[in-house]
Coordinates of N, CA and C in Angstrom, one line a residue:
X1 N 66.1 3.8 -9.4 CA 65.0 4.3 -10.3 C 63.7 3.7 -9.9
X2 N 63.7 2.4 -9.7 CA 62.4 1.8 -9.4 C 61.8 2.4 -8.1
X3 N 62.6 2.7 -7.1 CA 62.1 3.3 -5.9 C 61.5 4.6 -6.2
X4 N 62.1 5.4 -7.0 CA 61.6 6.7 -7.4 C 60.2 6.6 -8.1
X5 N 60.1 5.7 -9.0 CA 58.9 5.4 -9.7 C 57.8 5.0 -8.7
X6 N 58.1 4.1 -7.8 CA 57.1 3.6 -6.8 C 56.7 4.7 -5.9
X7 N 57.6 5.6 -5.5 CA 57.2 6.7 -4.6 C 56.3 7.7 -5.4
X8 N 56.6 7.9 -6.6 CA 55.8 8.8 -7.4 C 54.3 8.3 -7.6
X9 N 54.2 7.0 -8.0 CA 52.8 6.6 -8.3 C 52.0 6.4 -7.0
X10 N 52.6 6.4 -5.8 CA 51.9 6.3 -4.6 C 51.4 7.7 -4.1
X11 N 51.8 8.8 -4.8 CA 51.4 10.1 -4.4 C 50.0 10.4 -4.9
X12 N 49.2 11.1 -4.1 CA 47.9 11.6 -4.6 C 48.1 12.5 -5.8
X13 N 47.3 12.4 -6.8 CA 47.3 13.3 -8.0 C 48.3 12.9 -9.1
X14 N 49.1 11.8 -8.8 CA 50.0 11.3 -9.9 C 49.2 10.3 -10.7
X15 N 49.1 10.5 -12.0 CA 48.4 9.6 -12.9 C 49.3 8.5 -13.3
X16 N 50.6 8.7 -13.3 CA 51.6 7.6 -13.7 C 53.0 8.1 -13.7
X17 N 53.9 7.2 -13.7 CA 55.3 7.6 -13.8 C 56.1 6.6 -14.5
X18 N 57.2 7.0 -15.2 CA 58.0 6.1 -16.0 C 59.4 6.6 -15.9
X19 N 60.4 5.6 -15.9 CA 61.8 6.0 -15.9 C 62.4 5.7 -17.2
X20 N 63.5 6.4 -17.5 CA 64.1 6.3 -18.8 C 65.6 6.6 -18.6
X21 N 66.4 5.9 -19.3 CA 67.9 6.2 -19.3 C 68.6 5.8 -18.1
X22 N 68.1 4.8 -17.4 CA 68.7 4.4 -16.1 C 70.2 3.9 -16.3
X23 N 70.6 3.5 -17.4 CA 72.0 3.1 -17.7 C 72.9 4.3 -17.7
X24 N 72.4 5.5 -17.9 CA 73.2 6.7 -18.0 C 72.6 7.7 -17.0
X25 N 72.5 7.3 -15.8 CA 72.0 8.1 -14.6 C 70.5 8.2 -14.6
X26 N 69.8 8.3 -15.7 CA 68.4 8.2 -15.7 C 67.6 9.3 -15.3
X27 N 66.3 9.2 -15.5 CA 65.3 10.2 -15.1 C 64.0 9.5 -14.9
X28 N 63.1 10.1 -14.2 CA 61.8 9.5 -14.0 C 60.8 10.7 -14.3
X29 N 59.8 10.4 -15.2 CA 58.9 11.4 -15.6 C 57.5 11.0 -15.0
X30 N 56.8 12.0 -14.5 CA 55.4 11.7 -14.0 C 54.4 12.7 -14.5
X31 N 53.2 12.2 -14.7 CA 52.1 13.1 -15.1 C 51.3 13.3 -13.8
X32 N 51.2 14.6 -13.4 CA 50.6 14.9 -12.1 C 49.6 16.0 -12.3
X33 N 48.5 16.0 -11.5 CA 47.5 17.0 -11.5 C 48.2 18.3 -11.1
X34 N 47.9 19.4 -11.9 CA 48.7 20.7 -11.7 C 48.6 21.2 -10.2
X35 N 47.5 21.0 -9.5 CA 47.4 21.6 -8.2 C 48.2 20.7 -7.1
X36 N 48.7 19.6 -7.5 CA 49.4 18.7 -6.6 C 50.9 18.5 -7.0
X37 N 51.4 19.2 -7.9 CA 52.8 19.0 -8.4 C 53.8 19.3 -7.3
X38 N 53.8 20.5 -6.8 CA 54.8 20.9 -5.8 C 54.8 20.0 -4.5
X39 N 53.6 19.6 -4.1 CA 53.5 18.7 -2.9 C 54.0 17.3 -3.3
X40 N 53.7 16.8 -4.4 CA 54.2 15.5 -4.8 C 55.7 15.5 -4.9
X41 N 56.2 16.5 -5.6 CA 57.7 16.6 -5.8 C 58.4 16.7 -4.5
X42 N 57.9 17.5 -3.6 CA 58.5 17.7 -2.2 C 58.5 16.4 -1.4
X43 N 57.4 15.8 -1.4 CA 57.3 14.5 -0.6 C 58.1 13.4 -1.2
X44 N 58.1 13.3 -2.5 CA 58.9 12.2 -3.2 C 60.4 12.5 -2.9
X45 N 60.9 13.7 -3.1 CA 62.3 14.0 -2.9 C 62.7 13.7 -1.4
X46 N 61.9 14.0 -0.5 CA 62.2 13.8 0.9 C 62.3 12.3 1.2
X47 N 61.3 11.5 0.7 CA 61.3 10.1 0.9 C 62.5 9.4 0.1
X48 N 62.7 9.8 -1.1 CA 63.8 9.2 -1.9 C 65.2 9.5 -1.2
X49 N 65.4 10.7 -0.8 CA 66.7 11.1 -0.2 C 66.9 10.3 1.2
X50 N 65.8 10.1 1.9 CA 65.9 9.3 3.1 C 66.3 7.8 2.8
X51 N 65.7 7.3 1.7 CA 65.9 5.9 1.3 C 67.3 5.7 0.7
X52 N 67.8 6.7 0.0 CA 69.0 6.7 -0.7 C 69.9 7.9 -0.4
X53 N 70.3 8.0 0.8 CA 71.1 9.1 1.3 C 72.4 9.3 0.5
X54 N 73.0 8.3 0.0 CA 74.2 8.4 -0.8 C 74.0 9.1 -2.1
X55 N 72.7 9.2 -2.6 CA 72.4 9.9 -3.9 C 71.7 11.3 -3.6
X56 N 71.6 11.6 -2.4 CA 70.8 12.8 -2.0 C 71.2 14.1 -2.7
X57 N 72.5 14.3 -2.8 CA 73.0 15.5 -3.4 C 72.7 15.6 -4.9
X58 N 72.5 14.4 -5.5 CA 72.4 14.4 -7.0 C 70.9 14.3 -7.4
X59 N 70.0 14.2 -6.5 CA 68.6 14.0 -6.8 C 67.8 15.4 -6.7
X60 N 67.1 15.7 -7.7 CA 66.3 16.9 -7.8 C 65.1 16.8 -8.6
X61 N 64.2 17.7 -8.6 CA 63.0 17.7 -9.4 C 62.9 18.8 -10.3
X62 N 62.5 18.6 -11.5 CA 62.3 19.6 -12.5 C 60.8 19.6 -12.9
X63 N 60.1 20.7 -12.7 CA 58.7 20.8 -13.0 C 58.5 21.5 -14.3
X64 N 57.8 20.8 -15.2 CA 57.5 21.4 -16.5 C 56.0 21.5 -16.8
X65 N 55.6 22.4 -17.6 CA 54.2 22.5 -18.0 C 54.1 22.1 -19.4
X66 N 52.9 21.6 -19.7 CA 52.6 21.2 -21.1 C 52.2 22.4 -21.9
X67 N 52.4 22.3 -23.2 CA 52.0 23.4 -24.1 C 50.6 23.0 -24.7
X68 N 50.1 23.7 -25.6 CA 48.9 23.4 -26.3 C 49.1 22.5 -27.5
X69 N 49.7 21.4 -27.3 CA 50.0 20.5 -28.4 C 49.1 19.3 -28.5
X70 N 48.1 19.2 -27.6 CA 47.2 18.0 -27.7 C 46.0 18.4 -28.5
X71 N 45.4 17.4 -29.2 CA 44.2 17.7 -29.9 C 43.5 16.4 -30.1
X72 N 42.2 16.5 -30.5 CA 41.4 15.3 -30.8 C 41.3 15.2 -32.3
X73 N 41.5 14.1 -32.9 CA 41.4 13.9 -34.4 C 41.2 12.5 -34.8
X74 N 41.4 12.2 -36.0 CA 41.2 10.9 -36.6 C 42.4 10.6 -37.5
X75 N 42.6 9.3 -37.9 CA 43.6 8.9 -38.8 C 43.4 9.5 -40.2
X76 N 42.2 9.8 -40.5 CA 41.9 10.5 -41.8 C 42.6 11.9 -41.8
X77 N 42.5 12.5 -40.7 CA 43.2 13.9 -40.6 C 44.7 13.8 -40.6
X78 N 45.2 12.7 -40.0 CA 46.7 12.6 -39.8 C 47.3 12.0 -41.0
X79 N 46.6 11.1 -41.7 CA 47.3 10.3 -42.8 C 47.7 9.0 -42.2
X80 N 47.8 8.0 -43.0 CA 48.1 6.7 -42.4 C 49.6 6.4 -42.5
X81 N 50.4 7.2 -43.1 CA 51.8 6.9 -43.2 C 52.6 7.6 -42.1
X82 N 53.5 6.9 -41.5 CA 54.4 7.6 -40.5 C 55.1 8.7 -41.1
X83 N 55.2 9.8 -40.4 CA 56.0 11.0 -40.9 C 55.2 12.0 -41.7
X84 N 53.9 11.7 -42.0 CA 53.1 12.7 -42.7 C 52.8 13.8 -41.7
X85 N 52.7 15.0 -42.2 CA 52.4 16.1 -41.3 C 51.1 15.9 -40.6
X86 N 51.0 16.3 -39.4 CA 49.8 16.2 -38.6 C 49.2 17.6 -38.4
X87 N 47.9 17.7 -38.7 CA 47.3 19.0 -38.5 C 46.3 18.9 -37.3
X88 N 46.4 19.8 -36.3 CA 45.5 19.7 -35.2 C 44.1 20.0 -35.6
X89 N 43.2 19.2 -35.0 CA 41.8 19.3 -35.2 C 41.2 20.5 -34.5
X90 N 41.8 20.8 -33.3 CA 41.4 21.9 -32.5 C 42.6 22.7 -32.1
X91 N 42.6 24.0 -32.3 CA 43.7 24.8 -31.9 C 43.5 25.5 -30.6

């Protein structure tokens, strides 16, 4: 997993990468510039499969797009208690 994360963050257009669930096969998630996603995924897969040929058949990339869930706001809008409903400032 550490190899995968390192390969990802070395790619142009990758803002960061993090792995999760390594004890149960795990996954690595990266935030990538939209115009560099396919190139980064292809290059990382090639390099990872070369470095870990025994895992080659089980290694793949899933590319997801974000929705319109991000917004700019303040704690006054959200409320200070965890779990209170959050209202987007901008839709």
